[in-house]
Amino acid sequence: MQEASKSEAKLIGLAMLAGLIVGLILYFTGTGEYVEYVKPIGTIFVRLLKMVIIPLVFSSIFMAMFHLGTPEALGSMGRKAVAYYFITTVCAVFLGIVFVNLINPGVGADLGAAGIHGLNSTMQQKVTSTQGLWSTVIGVLVDAIPTNPFASMADGTVLQVIVFAIMFGIVALYLPKESEAVIKFMKSLEAMTLRLTHVIMKFAPIGIFVLMLDVMAKTGFDAVISLSKYMATVILGLACHFVILLLIAAWRLKKSPAFILKSLSSPLLTAFSTSSSAATLPITMTTVEENLGVRKDTAKFVLPLGATINMDGTALYESVAAIFIAQAYGIHLGIDKQIIVFMTASLAAIGAAAIPGAGLITMSIVLGAVGLPIEGIGLILAVDRILDMFRTTVNVFGDCVGTIVVDSLLEENDFQEDEPEGEVVTP
Ligand code: ASP
């Protein structure tokens, strides 16, 4: 692990702690509104990170395709990555369902749910339509295909940009001569955006300090107390999943869990304070390569894709939240409905954008599929910002571990040299 990134991570950690303490002081002294004066600093930091996402994702995925050398090698990496995403997402949702059924945080919870929405036997018997599930799957797939890649870039629709970059990269493999100029351009674009990320990271401590300050100074502690059992269930599930991922990473890398945590502290703390996997992506990409020695091309492919579709933390949270809402309304979800929750929570996590609060929005997919009222989201709204910090950290960690696992499963000859046989990128 490099000295510079070690001290950077330490500074970020200290900044987060300071933001937490000062934010709590402001909250308890009733002076939280003063945060507004410094809030733009946090907003600027997040905007700077977002600024590099599209050029970084586009150029990195394209260059990773090019280095993979053949569509077969891409297929091999793609299959391994998707298998990892699938297994870990399923494991996360399963853990969520187990914990929420063991703890039953919503049973007897006095949140005014039944009173407000008057849940009754009609709601209880509402038939679950599997057609909704199928159309959700198709919807996610269709939405991934861009109709205008430039518009996708302008809108920041990362998944569509990834699909275009993969297809464009494959074409470059077949047309090395004709794509020479584009490859050169992408190489420069990638190097420049990576450098820009390093520059932006210099502002991370101050940005993260302000982001933490803002959340802490404004959080309503009354809400935290009344929803504490629900929060504890989500956080316990997330912690359990995090430990499983950590052990997998330690096993594949043959390093201690402490080393892995230390190496990944910058992206994990950034994920926690920004609540955005997308905004954290530039930091995740540079850290995984520099601190854990993962091959560049694996990181360039697995991380952007993972940040967009692999959200273990969100999947776990969606399952807990949906069952909690049912419990709070006094509705019993049988095993059949819990299976629907299981499937839709996984899909909702894939469909969630890597931005703050996205998981809360896609909750409507899960609630709708089991016939629960969308208004149920209102019950958990007050503490969602805090839970978002925890689930985003697990999302980002899941992507990092995915990169480690996929990289460890690939052979050296799955990659090709930078300038293969001299036919491309001639000066
Ligand atoms: N904020 C999460 C992320 O960026 C998504 C979510 O809201 O669950 O990963």
CSV table of C-alpha atoms and ligand atoms in Angstrom, one decimal:
chain,number,residue,atom,x,y,z
A,1,MET,CA,0.0,0.0,0.0
A,2,GLN,CA,1.4,3.3,-1.0
A,3,GLU,CA,2.5,5.9,1.6
A,4,ALA,CA,0.5,8.7,0.0
A,5,SER,CA,-2.7,6.8,-0.1
A,6,LYS,CA,-2.2,5.6,3.5
A,7,SER,CA,-2.0,9.2,4.8
A,8,GLU,CA,-4.9,10.2,2.5
A,9,ALA,CA,-7.0,7.5,4.0
A,10,LYS,CA,-6.0,8.5,7.5
A,11,LEU,CA,-7.0,12.1,6.8
A,12,ILE,CA,-10.3,11.0,5.4
A,13,GLY,CA,-11.0,8.9,8.5
A,14,LEU,CA,-10.2,11.8,10.8
A,15,ALA,CA,-12.3,14.2,8.8
A,16,MET,CA,-15.3,11.9,9.0
A,17,LEU,CA,-14.9,11.5,12.7
A,18,ALA,CA,-14.6,15.3,13.2
A,19,GLY,CA,-17.7,15.9,11.0
A,20,LEU,CA,-19.6,13.3,13.1
A,21,ILE,CA,-18.6,14.9,16.4
A,22,VAL,CA,-19.1,18.6,15.3
A,23,GLY,CA,-22.4,17.6,13.6
A,24,LEU,CA,-23.7,16.0,16.8
A,25,ILE,CA,-22.7,19.1,18.8
A,26,LEU,CA,-24.6,21.3,16.4
A,27,TYR,CA,-27.6,19.0,16.5
A,28,PHE,CA,-27.8,19.0,20.3
A,29,THR,CA,-27.2,22.7,20.6
A,30,GLY,CA,-29.9,23.4,18.1
A,31,THR,CA,-27.5,25.2,15.8
A,32,GLY,CA,-27.8,22.8,12.8
A,33,GLU,CA,-28.9,25.5,10.4
A,34,TYR,CA,-25.4,27.0,10.4
A,35,VAL,CA,-24.3,24.0,8.3
A,36,GLU,CA,-26.0,25.7,5.3
A,37,TYR,CA,-23.0,28.1,5.2
A,38,VAL,CA,-20.5,25.3,4.5
A,39,LYS,CA,-22.8,22.8,2.8
A,40,PRO,CA,-21.8,24.0,-0.7
A,41,ILE,CA,-18.2,22.6,0.0
A,42,GLY,CA,-19.7,19.1,0.3
A,43,THR,CA,-21.8,19.6,-2.8
A,44,ILE,CA,-18.8,20.8,-4.8
A,45,PHE,CA,-16.8,17.7,-3.8
A,46,VAL,CA,-19.6,15.3,-4.9
A,47,ARG,CA,-20.0,17.2,-8.1
A,48,LEU,CA,-16.3,17.0,-8.8
A,49,LEU,CA,-16.4,13.2,-8.4
A,50,LYS,CA,-19.4,12.9,-10.6
A,51,MET,CA,-17.7,15.1,-13.2
A,52,VAL,CA,-15.2,12.3,-13.9
A,53,ILE,CA,-17.6,9.3,-13.9
A,54,ILE,CA,-18.7,9.3,-17.5
A,55,PRO,CA,-15.3,9.9,-19.2
A,56,LEU,CA,-13.7,7.5,-16.8
A,57,VAL,CA,-16.2,4.7,-17.2
A,58,PHE,CA,-16.3,5.1,-21.0
A,59,SER,CA,-12.6,5.1,-21.5
A,60,SER,CA,-11.8,2.5,-18.9
A,61,ILE,CA,-14.3,-0.1,-20.1
A,62,PHE,CA,-13.2,0.5,-23.7
A,63,MET,CA,-9.6,0.1,-22.9
A,64,ALA,CA,-10.3,-3.0,-20.7
A,65,MET,CA,-12.1,-4.6,-23.8
A,66,PHE,CA,-9.1,-3.8,-25.9
A,67,HIS,CA,-6.7,-5.4,-23.5
A,68,LEU,CA,-8.8,-8.5,-23.1
A,69,GLY,CA,-7.8,-9.1,-26.7
A,70,THR,CA,-10.6,-11.5,-27.7
A,71,PRO,CA,-14.4,-11.6,-27.3
A,72,GLU,CA,-13.8,-15.0,-25.6
A,73,ALA,CA,-11.7,-13.4,-22.9
A,74,LEU,CA,-14.3,-10.8,-22.4
A,75,GLY,CA,-16.9,-13.5,-22.2
A,76,SER,CA,-14.9,-15.3,-19.6
A,77,MET,CA,-14.4,-12.2,-17.4
A,78,GLY,CA,-18.1,-11.2,-17.9
A,79,ARG,CA,-19.4,-14.6,-16.9
A,80,LYS,CA,-17.3,-14.7,-13.8
A,81,ALA,CA,-18.3,-11.2,-12.8
A,82,VAL,CA,-22.0,-11.8,-13.4
A,83,ALA,CA,-21.8,-15.1,-11.5
A,84,TYR,CA,-20.2,-13.3,-8.5
A,85,TYR,CA,-22.8,-10.4,-8.6
A,86,PHE,CA,-25.6,-13.0,-8.7
A,87,ILE,CA,-24.4,-15.2,-5.9
A,88,THR,CA,-23.6,-12.3,-3.5
A,89,THR,CA,-26.8,-10.4,-4.2
A,90,VAL,CA,-28.8,-13.6,-3.6
A,91,CYS,CA,-26.8,-14.2,-0.4
A,92,ALA,CA,-27.5,-10.6,0.8
A,93,VAL,CA,-31.2,-10.8,0.2
A,94,PHE,CA,-31.4,-14.1,2.0
A,95,LEU,CA,-29.6,-12.7,5.0
A,96,GLY,CA,-31.9,-9.8,5.1
A,97,ILE,CA,-35.0,-12.0,5.0
A,98,VAL,CA,-33.6,-14.3,7.7
A,99,PHE,CA,-32.7,-11.3,10.0
A,100,VAL,CA,-36.1,-9.6,9.6
A,101,ASN,CA,-38.0,-12.8,10.3
A,102,LEU,CA,-35.9,-13.5,13.4
A,103,ILE,CA,-36.0,-10.0,14.8
A,104,ASN,CA,-39.5,-9.0,13.6
A,105,PRO,CA,-38.8,-5.3,14.0
A,106,GLY,CA,-42.2,-4.2,12.7
A,107,VAL,CA,-44.3,-6.5,14.8
A,108,GLY,CA,-46.2,-4.3,17.2
A,109,ALA,CA,-44.3,-1.2,16.0
A,110,ASP,CA,-46.4,1.9,16.8
A,111,LEU,CA,-45.8,3.9,13.7
A,112,GLY,CA,-49.5,4.8,13.1
A,113,ALA,CA,-49.3,2.5,10.0
A,114,ALA,CA,-52.5,0.6,10.4
A,115,GLY,CA,-54.4,3.6,11.6
A,116,ILE,CA,-53.3,5.8,8.7
A,117,HIS,CA,-53.8,3.4,5.9
A,118,GLY,CA,-56.5,1.2,7.4
A,119,LEU,CA,-55.0,-2.1,6.1
A,120,ASN,CA,-57.5,-4.8,6.0
A,121,SER,CA,-58.2,-8.2,4.7
A,122,THR,CA,-58.6,-7.0,1.1
A,123,MET,CA,-55.0,-5.8,1.2
A,124,GLN,CA,-53.9,-9.0,2.9
A,125,GLN,CA,-55.5,-11.0,0.1
A,126,LYS,CA,-54.3,-8.9,-2.8
A,127,VAL,CA,-53.0,-11.3,-5.4
A,128,THR,CA,-49.4,-11.1,-6.4
A,129,SER,CA,-48.9,-10.9,-10.1
A,130,THR,CA,-45.8,-12.7,-11.5
A,131,GLN,CA,-46.3,-10.7,-14.6
A,132,GLY,CA,-45.1,-7.6,-12.7
A,133,LEU,CA,-41.9,-9.5,-11.9
A,134,TRP,CA,-41.3,-10.5,-15.5
A,135,SER,CA,-42.0,-7.1,-16.9
A,136,THR,CA,-39.5,-5.7,-14.3
A,137,VAL,CA,-36.8,-8.1,-15.6
A,138,ILE,CA,-37.5,-7.1,-19.2
A,139,GLY,CA,-37.7,-3.4,-18.3
A,140,VAL,CA,-34.2,-3.5,-16.7
A,141,LEU,CA,-32.7,-5.2,-19.8
A,142,VAL,CA,-34.4,-3.0,-22.3
A,143,ASP,CA,-33.4,0.2,-20.4
A,144,ALA,CA,-29.8,-0.9,-20.5
A,145,ILE,CA,-29.7,-0.4,-24.3
A,146,PRO,CA,-29.0,3.2,-25.3
A,147,THR,CA,-30.8,4.7,-28.3
A,148,ASN,CA,-28.3,7.5,-28.4
A,149,PRO,CA,-25.0,6.9,-26.6
A,150,PHE,CA,-24.2,10.6,-26.6
A,151,ALA,CA,-27.5,11.4,-24.9
A,152,SER,CA,-26.8,8.6,-22.4
A,153,MET,CA,-23.4,10.2,-21.6
A,154,ALA,CA,-25.0,13.6,-21.3
A,155,ASP,CA,-27.7,12.2,-19.0
A,156,GLY,CA,-25.2,10.3,-16.9
A,157,THR,CA,-27.0,7.0,-17.6
A,158,VAL,CA,-24.0,4.8,-16.6
A,159,LEU,CA,-25.4,1.4,-17.5
A,160,GLN,CA,-26.1,2.5,-21.1
A,161,VAL,CA,-22.7,4.0,-21.4
A,162,ILE,CA,-21.2,0.7,-20.2
A,163,VAL,CA,-23.2,-1.3,-22.8
A,164,PHE,CA,-22.0,1.1,-25.6
A,165,ALA,CA,-18.4,1.0,-24.4
A,166,ILE,CA,-18.4,-2.8,-24.4
A,167,MET,CA,-19.8,-3.0,-27.9
A,168,PHE,CA,-17.5,-0.3,-29.2
A,169,GLY,CA,-14.5,-2.0,-27.6
A,170,ILE,CA,-15.4,-5.3,-29.2
A,171,VAL,CA,-15.6,-3.7,-32.6
A,172,ALA,CA,-12.2,-2.2,-32.0
A,173,LEU,CA,-10.8,-5.7,-31.4
A,174,TYR,CA,-12.0,-6.7,-34.9
A,175,LEU,CA,-10.9,-3.5,-36.6
A,176,PRO,CA,-7.5,-2.7,-35.1
A,177,LYS,CA,-6.2,-0.7,-38.0
A,178,GLU,CA,-9.3,1.5,-38.4
A,179,SER,CA,-9.8,2.0,-34.7
A,180,GLU,CA,-6.2,3.2,-34.1
A,181,ALA,CA,-7.1,6.8,-33.6
A,182,VAL,CA,-9.9,6.1,-31.3
A,183,ILE,CA,-7.8,3.8,-29.2
A,184,LYS,CA,-5.1,6.5,-28.9
A,185,PHE,CA,-7.8,9.0,-27.8
A,186,MET,CA,-9.3,6.6,-25.3
A,187,LYS,CA,-5.9,5.9,-23.8
A,188,SER,CA,-5.3,9.6,-23.3
A,189,LEU,CA,-8.8,10.2,-22.0
A,190,GLU,CA,-8.3,7.4,-19.4
A,191,ALA,CA,-4.9,8.6,-18.2
A,192,MET,CA,-6.2,12.2,-17.9
A,193,THR,CA,-9.4,11.3,-16.0
A,194,LEU,CA,-7.4,9.1,-13.6
A,195,ARG,CA,-5.0,11.9,-12.9
A,196,LEU,CA,-8.0,14.3,-12.4
A,197,THR,CA,-9.4,11.8,-9.9
A,198,HIS,CA,-6.2,12.0,-7.9
A,199,VAL,CA,-6.4,15.8,-7.9
A,200,ILE,CA,-10.0,15.7,-6.7
A,201,MET,CA,-9.1,13.3,-3.9
A,202,LYS,CA,-6.9,16.0,-2.4
A,203,PHE,CA,-10.2,17.7,-1.5
A,204,ALA,CA,-11.7,14.5,0.0
A,205,PRO,CA,-11.0,15.3,3.7
A,206,ILE,CA,-12.7,18.7,3.6
A,207,GLY,CA,-15.6,17.4,1.4
A,208,ILE,CA,-16.2,14.4,3.6
A,209,PHE,CA,-16.0,16.5,6.8
A,210,VAL,CA,-18.8,18.8,5.5
A,211,LEU,CA,-21.0,15.9,4.2
A,212,MET,CA,-20.8,14.2,7.6
A,213,LEU,CA,-21.5,17.4,9.4
A,214,ASP,CA,-24.6,18.0,7.3
A,215,VAL,CA,-26.1,14.5,7.9
A,216,MET,CA,-25.4,14.5,11.7
A,217,ALA,CA,-26.5,18.1,12.3
A,218,LYS,CA,-29.9,17.4,10.7
A,219,THR,CA,-30.8,13.9,11.6
A,220,GLY,CA,-33.9,13.6,13.7
A,221,PHE,CA,-33.0,11.5,16.7
A,222,ASP,CA,-36.6,11.0,17.6
A,223,ALA,CA,-37.0,9.1,14.4
A,224,VAL,CA,-33.9,7.1,15.0
A,225,ILE,CA,-35.2,6.0,18.4
A,226,SER,CA,-38.7,5.0,17.2
A,227,LEU,CA,-37.2,3.1,14.2
A,228,SER,CA,-34.2,1.7,16.2
A,229,LYS,CA,-35.2,-1.9,15.9
A,230,TYR,CA,-35.7,-1.6,12.1
A,231,MET,CA,-32.3,0.2,11.8
A,232,ALA,CA,-30.6,-2.4,13.9
A,233,THR,CA,-32.0,-5.2,11.7
A,234,VAL,CA,-30.7,-3.6,8.5
A,235,ILE,CA,-27.3,-2.7,10.0
A,236,LEU,CA,-26.9,-6.2,11.6
A,237,GLY,CA,-27.7,-7.8,8.2
A,238,LEU,CA,-25.3,-5.5,6.4
A,239,ALA,CA,-22.5,-6.1,9.0
A,240,CYS,CA,-23.0,-9.9,8.6
A,241,HIS,CA,-22.8,-9.7,4.8
A,242,PHE,CA,-19.8,-7.4,5.1
A,243,VAL,CA,-17.9,-9.9,7.2
A,244,ILE,CA,-18.7,-12.7,4.7
A,245,LEU,CA,-17.3,-10.6,1.9
A,246,LEU,CA,-14.3,-9.6,3.9
A,247,LEU,CA,-13.5,-13.3,4.6
A,248,ILE,CA,-13.9,-14.1,0.9
A,249,ALA,CA,-11.5,-11.3,0.0
A,250,ALA,CA,-8.9,-12.4,2.6
A,251,TRP,CA,-9.1,-15.9,1.3
A,252,ARG,CA,-8.6,-15.0,-2.4
A,253,LEU,CA,-5.9,-12.4,-1.7
A,254,LYS,CA,-4.2,-14.4,1.0
A,255,LYS,CA,-4.0,-11.2,3.1
A,256,SER,CA,-5.4,-10.4,6.6
A,257,PRO,CA,-8.8,-8.8,6.9
A,258,ALA,CA,-7.2,-5.9,8.6
A,259,PHE,CA,-4.9,-5.3,5.6
A,260,ILE,CA,-7.9,-5.3,3.2
A,261,LEU,CA,-9.9,-2.9,5.3
A,262,LYS,CA,-6.9,-0.6,5.6
A,263,SER,CA,-6.3,-0.7,1.9
A,264,LEU,CA,-9.9,0.0,1.0
A,265,SER,CA,-10.5,2.6,3.7
A,266,SER,CA,-10.6,5.6,1.2
A,267,PRO,CA,-13.4,4.2,-1.0
A,268,LEU,CA,-15.3,2.8,2.0
A,269,LEU,CA,-15.3,6.1,3.9
A,270,THR,CA,-16.1,8.0,0.8
A,271,ALA,CA,-19.1,5.6,0.1
A,272,PHE,CA,-20.3,6.1,3.7
A,273,SER,CA,-20.2,9.9,3.5
A,274,THR,CA,-21.4,10.4,0.0
A,275,SER,CA,-24.0,7.6,-0.1
A,276,SER,CA,-23.3,7.2,-3.8
A,277,SER,CA,-21.5,4.2,-5.4
A,278,ALA,CA,-21.2,6.2,-8.6
A,279,ALA,CA,-19.5,9.2,-7.0
A,280,THR,CA,-17.2,6.8,-5.2
A,281,LEU,CA,-16.3,4.9,-8.4
A,282,PRO,CA,-13.3,7.0,-9.4
A,283,ILE,CA,-11.7,6.5,-6.0
A,284,THR,CA,-12.6,2.8,-5.9
A,285,MET,CA,-10.9,2.2,-9.2
A,286,THR,CA,-7.7,3.9,-8.3
A,287,THR,CA,-7.5,2.3,-4.9
A,288,VAL,CA,-8.2,-1.3,-5.8
A,289,GLU,CA,-5.4,-1.2,-8.4
A,290,GLU,CA,-2.9,0.7,-6.3
A,291,ASN,CA,-3.4,-0.8,-2.9
A,292,LEU,CA,-4.5,-4.4,-3.6
A,293,GLY,CA,-2.6,-5.0,-6.8
A,294,VAL,CA,-5.7,-6.1,-8.8
A,295,ARG,CA,-5.0,-6.1,-12.5
A,296,LYS,CA,-6.0,-2.8,-14.1
A,297,ASP,CA,-8.2,-4.4,-16.7
A,298,THR,CA,-10.2,-6.5,-14.2
A,299,ALA,CA,-10.8,-3.3,-12.1
A,300,LYS,CA,-11.7,-1.3,-15.2
A,301,PHE,CA,-14.4,-3.8,-16.2
A,302,VAL,CA,-15.7,-5.3,-13.0
A,303,LEU,CA,-15.9,-2.0,-10.9
A,304,PRO,CA,-18.0,0.2,-13.2
A,305,LEU,CA,-20.4,-2.6,-14.0
A,306,GLY,CA,-20.6,-3.6,-10.3
A,307,ALA,CA,-21.2,0.0,-9.2
A,308,THR,CA,-24.2,0.0,-11.6
A,309,ILE,CA,-25.8,-3.4,-11.2
A,310,ASN,CA,-24.2,-5.1,-8.1
A,311,MET,CA,-25.7,-3.6,-5.0
A,312,ASP,CA,-25.7,-6.2,-2.2
A,313,GLY,CA,-26.4,-3.6,0.5
A,314,THR,CA,-29.4,-2.2,-1.3
A,315,ALA,CA,-30.8,-5.7,-2.0
A,316,LEU,CA,-30.5,-6.6,1.7
A,317,TYR,CA,-32.1,-3.4,2.8
A,318,GLU,CA,-35.0,-3.7,0.3
A,319,SER,CA,-35.9,-7.1,1.6
A,320,VAL,CA,-35.8,-6.0,5.3
A,321,ALA,CA,-37.7,-2.8,4.6
A,322,ALA,CA,-40.5,-4.5,2.6
A,323,ILE,CA,-41.1,-7.1,5.3
A,324,PHE,CA,-40.8,-4.5,8.1
A,325,ILE,CA,-43.5,-2.4,6.3
A,326,ALA,CA,-45.7,-5.5,6.1
A,327,GLN,CA,-45.2,-6.2,9.8
A,328,ALA,CA,-45.9,-2.6,10.7
A,329,TYR,CA,-49.2,-2.8,8.8
A,330,GLY,CA,-50.0,-6.1,10.6
A,331,ILE,CA,-49.9,-8.1,7.3
A,332,HIS,CA,-48.5,-11.6,7.4
A,333,LEU,CA,-46.3,-12.3,4.4
A,334,GLY,CA,-46.4,-16.1,3.7
A,335,ILE,CA,-43.5,-18.0,2.2
A,336,ASP,CA,-44.8,-17.4,-1.3
A,337,LYS,CA,-44.9,-13.6,-0.8
A,338,GLN,CA,-41.4,-13.7,0.8
A,339,ILE,CA,-40.1,-15.5,-2.3
A,340,ILE,CA,-41.5,-12.6,-4.4
A,341,VAL,CA,-39.8,-10.2,-2.0
A,342,PHE,CA,-36.6,-12.2,-2.5
A,343,MET,CA,-36.7,-11.9,-6.3
A,344,THR,CA,-38.0,-8.4,-6.6
A,345,ALA,CA,-35.5,-7.0,-4.0
A,346,SER,CA,-32.7,-8.5,-6.1
A,347,LEU,CA,-34.1,-6.8,-9.2
A,348,ALA,CA,-34.8,-3.6,-7.5
A,349,ALA,CA,-31.2,-3.4,-6.4
A,350,ILE,CA,-30.0,-4.0,-10.0
A,351,GLY,CA,-32.3,-1.3,-11.2
A,352,ALA,CA,-31.4,1.2,-8.5
A,353,ALA,CA,-29.1,4.0,-9.7
A,354,ALA,CA,-25.8,4.4,-7.8
A,355,ILE,CA,-26.9,7.7,-6.2
A,356,PRO,CA,-28.2,8.7,-2.7
A,357,GLY,CA,-31.7,7.5,-2.0
A,358,ALA,CA,-32.1,5.4,-5.1
A,359,GLY,CA,-32.9,2.3,-3.1
A,360,LEU,CA,-35.8,4.0,-1.5
A,361,ILE,CA,-37.3,4.8,-4.9
A,362,THR,CA,-37.0,1.2,-6.3
A,363,MET,CA,-38.7,-0.1,-3.1
A,364,SER,CA,-41.9,0.6,-4.9
A,365,ILE,CA,-41.1,-2.4,-7.1
A,366,VAL,CA,-40.9,-4.7,-4.1
A,367,LEU,CA,-43.9,-3.3,-2.3
A,368,GLY,CA,-46.0,-3.3,-5.5
A,369,ALA,CA,-45.2,-6.9,-6.3
A,370,VAL,CA,-46.5,-8.2,-3.0
A,371,GLY,CA,-49.5,-5.8,-2.9
A,372,LEU,CA,-48.3,-3.5,-0.1
A,373,PRO,CA,-49.1,0.2,-0.3
A,374,ILE,CA,-46.4,2.4,-1.7
A,375,GLU,CA,-47.2,4.8,1.1
A,376,GLY,CA,-45.4,2.3,3.3
A,377,ILE,CA,-42.2,4.0,2.2
A,378,GLY,CA,-43.2,7.0,4.4
A,379,LEU,CA,-42.7,4.8,7.4
A,380,ILE,CA,-39.0,4.4,6.8
A,381,LEU,CA,-38.2,7.7,5.2
A,382,ALA,CA,-37.0,9.5,8.3
A,383,VAL,CA,-34.0,7.2,8.8
A,384,ASP,CA,-33.3,6.4,5.1
A,385,ARG,CA,-30.4,8.8,4.8
A,386,ILE,CA,-28.5,7.1,7.6
A,387,LEU,CA,-29.2,3.6,6.3
A,388,ASP,CA,-28.2,4.7,2.8
A,389,MET,CA,-24.7,5.4,4.2
A,390,PHE,CA,-24.4,1.8,5.5
A,391,ARG,CA,-25.8,0.1,2.5
A,392,THR,CA,-23.7,2.1,0.0
A,393,THR,CA,-20.6,1.1,1.9
A,394,VAL,CA,-21.6,-2.5,1.5
A,395,ASN,CA,-22.4,-1.9,-2.2
A,396,VAL,CA,-18.9,-0.5,-2.8
A,397,PHE,CA,-17.2,-3.2,-0.7
A,398,GLY,CA,-19.1,-5.9,-2.7
A,399,ASP,CA,-17.8,-4.4,-5.9
A,400,CYS,CA,-14.2,-4.3,-4.6
A,401,VAL,CA,-14.4,-7.9,-3.4
A,402,GLY,CA,-15.9,-8.9,-6.8
A,403,THR,CA,-12.9,-7.4,-8.5
A,404,ILE,CA,-10.5,-9.4,-6.2
A,405,VAL,CA,-12.4,-12.6,-6.8
A,406,VAL,CA,-12.7,-12.3,-10.6
A,407,ASP,CA,-9.1,-11.2,-10.9
A,408,SER,CA,-8.0,-14.2,-8.9
A,409,LEU,CA,-9.9,-16.5,-11.2
A,410,LEU,CA,-8.4,-15.2,-14.4
A,411,GLU,CA,-5.3,-16.5,-16.0
A,412,GLU,CA,-2.4,-14.2,-17.0
A,413,ASN,CA,-3.0,-15.1,-20.7
A,414,ASP,CA,-6.6,-13.8,-20.5
A,415,PHE,CA,-5.0,-10.4,-21.0
A,416,GLN,CA,-2.9,-9.1,-23.8
A,417,GLU,CA,-0.1,-6.6,-23.8
A,418,ASP,CA,-0.7,-2.9,-24.1
A,419,GLU,CA,0.2,-2.7,-27.8
A,420,PRO,CA,-0.3,-6.1,-29.4
A,421,GLU,CA,2.1,-7.1,-32.1
A,422,GLY,CA,2.6,-3.5,-32.9
A,423,GLU,CA,-0.3,-3.3,-35.3
A,424,VAL,CA,-2.2,-0.8,-33.2
A,425,VAL,CA,-1.3,2.6,-31.7
A,426,THR,CA,1.6,3.3,-33.9
A,427,PRO,CA,3.0,6.8,-33.4
B,1,ASP,N1,-27.1,5.0,-2.5
B,1,ASP,C1,-26.9,3.7,-2.9
B,1,ASP,C2,-25.7,3.6,-3.8
B,1,ASP,O1,-25.3,4.6,-4.4
B,1,ASP,C3,-28.1,3.1,-3.7
B,1,ASP,C4,-29.2,3.1,-2.7
B,1,ASP,O2,-29.9,4.1,-2.5
B,1,ASP,O3,-29.5,2.0,-2.2
B,1,ASP,O4,-25.1,2.5,-3.9
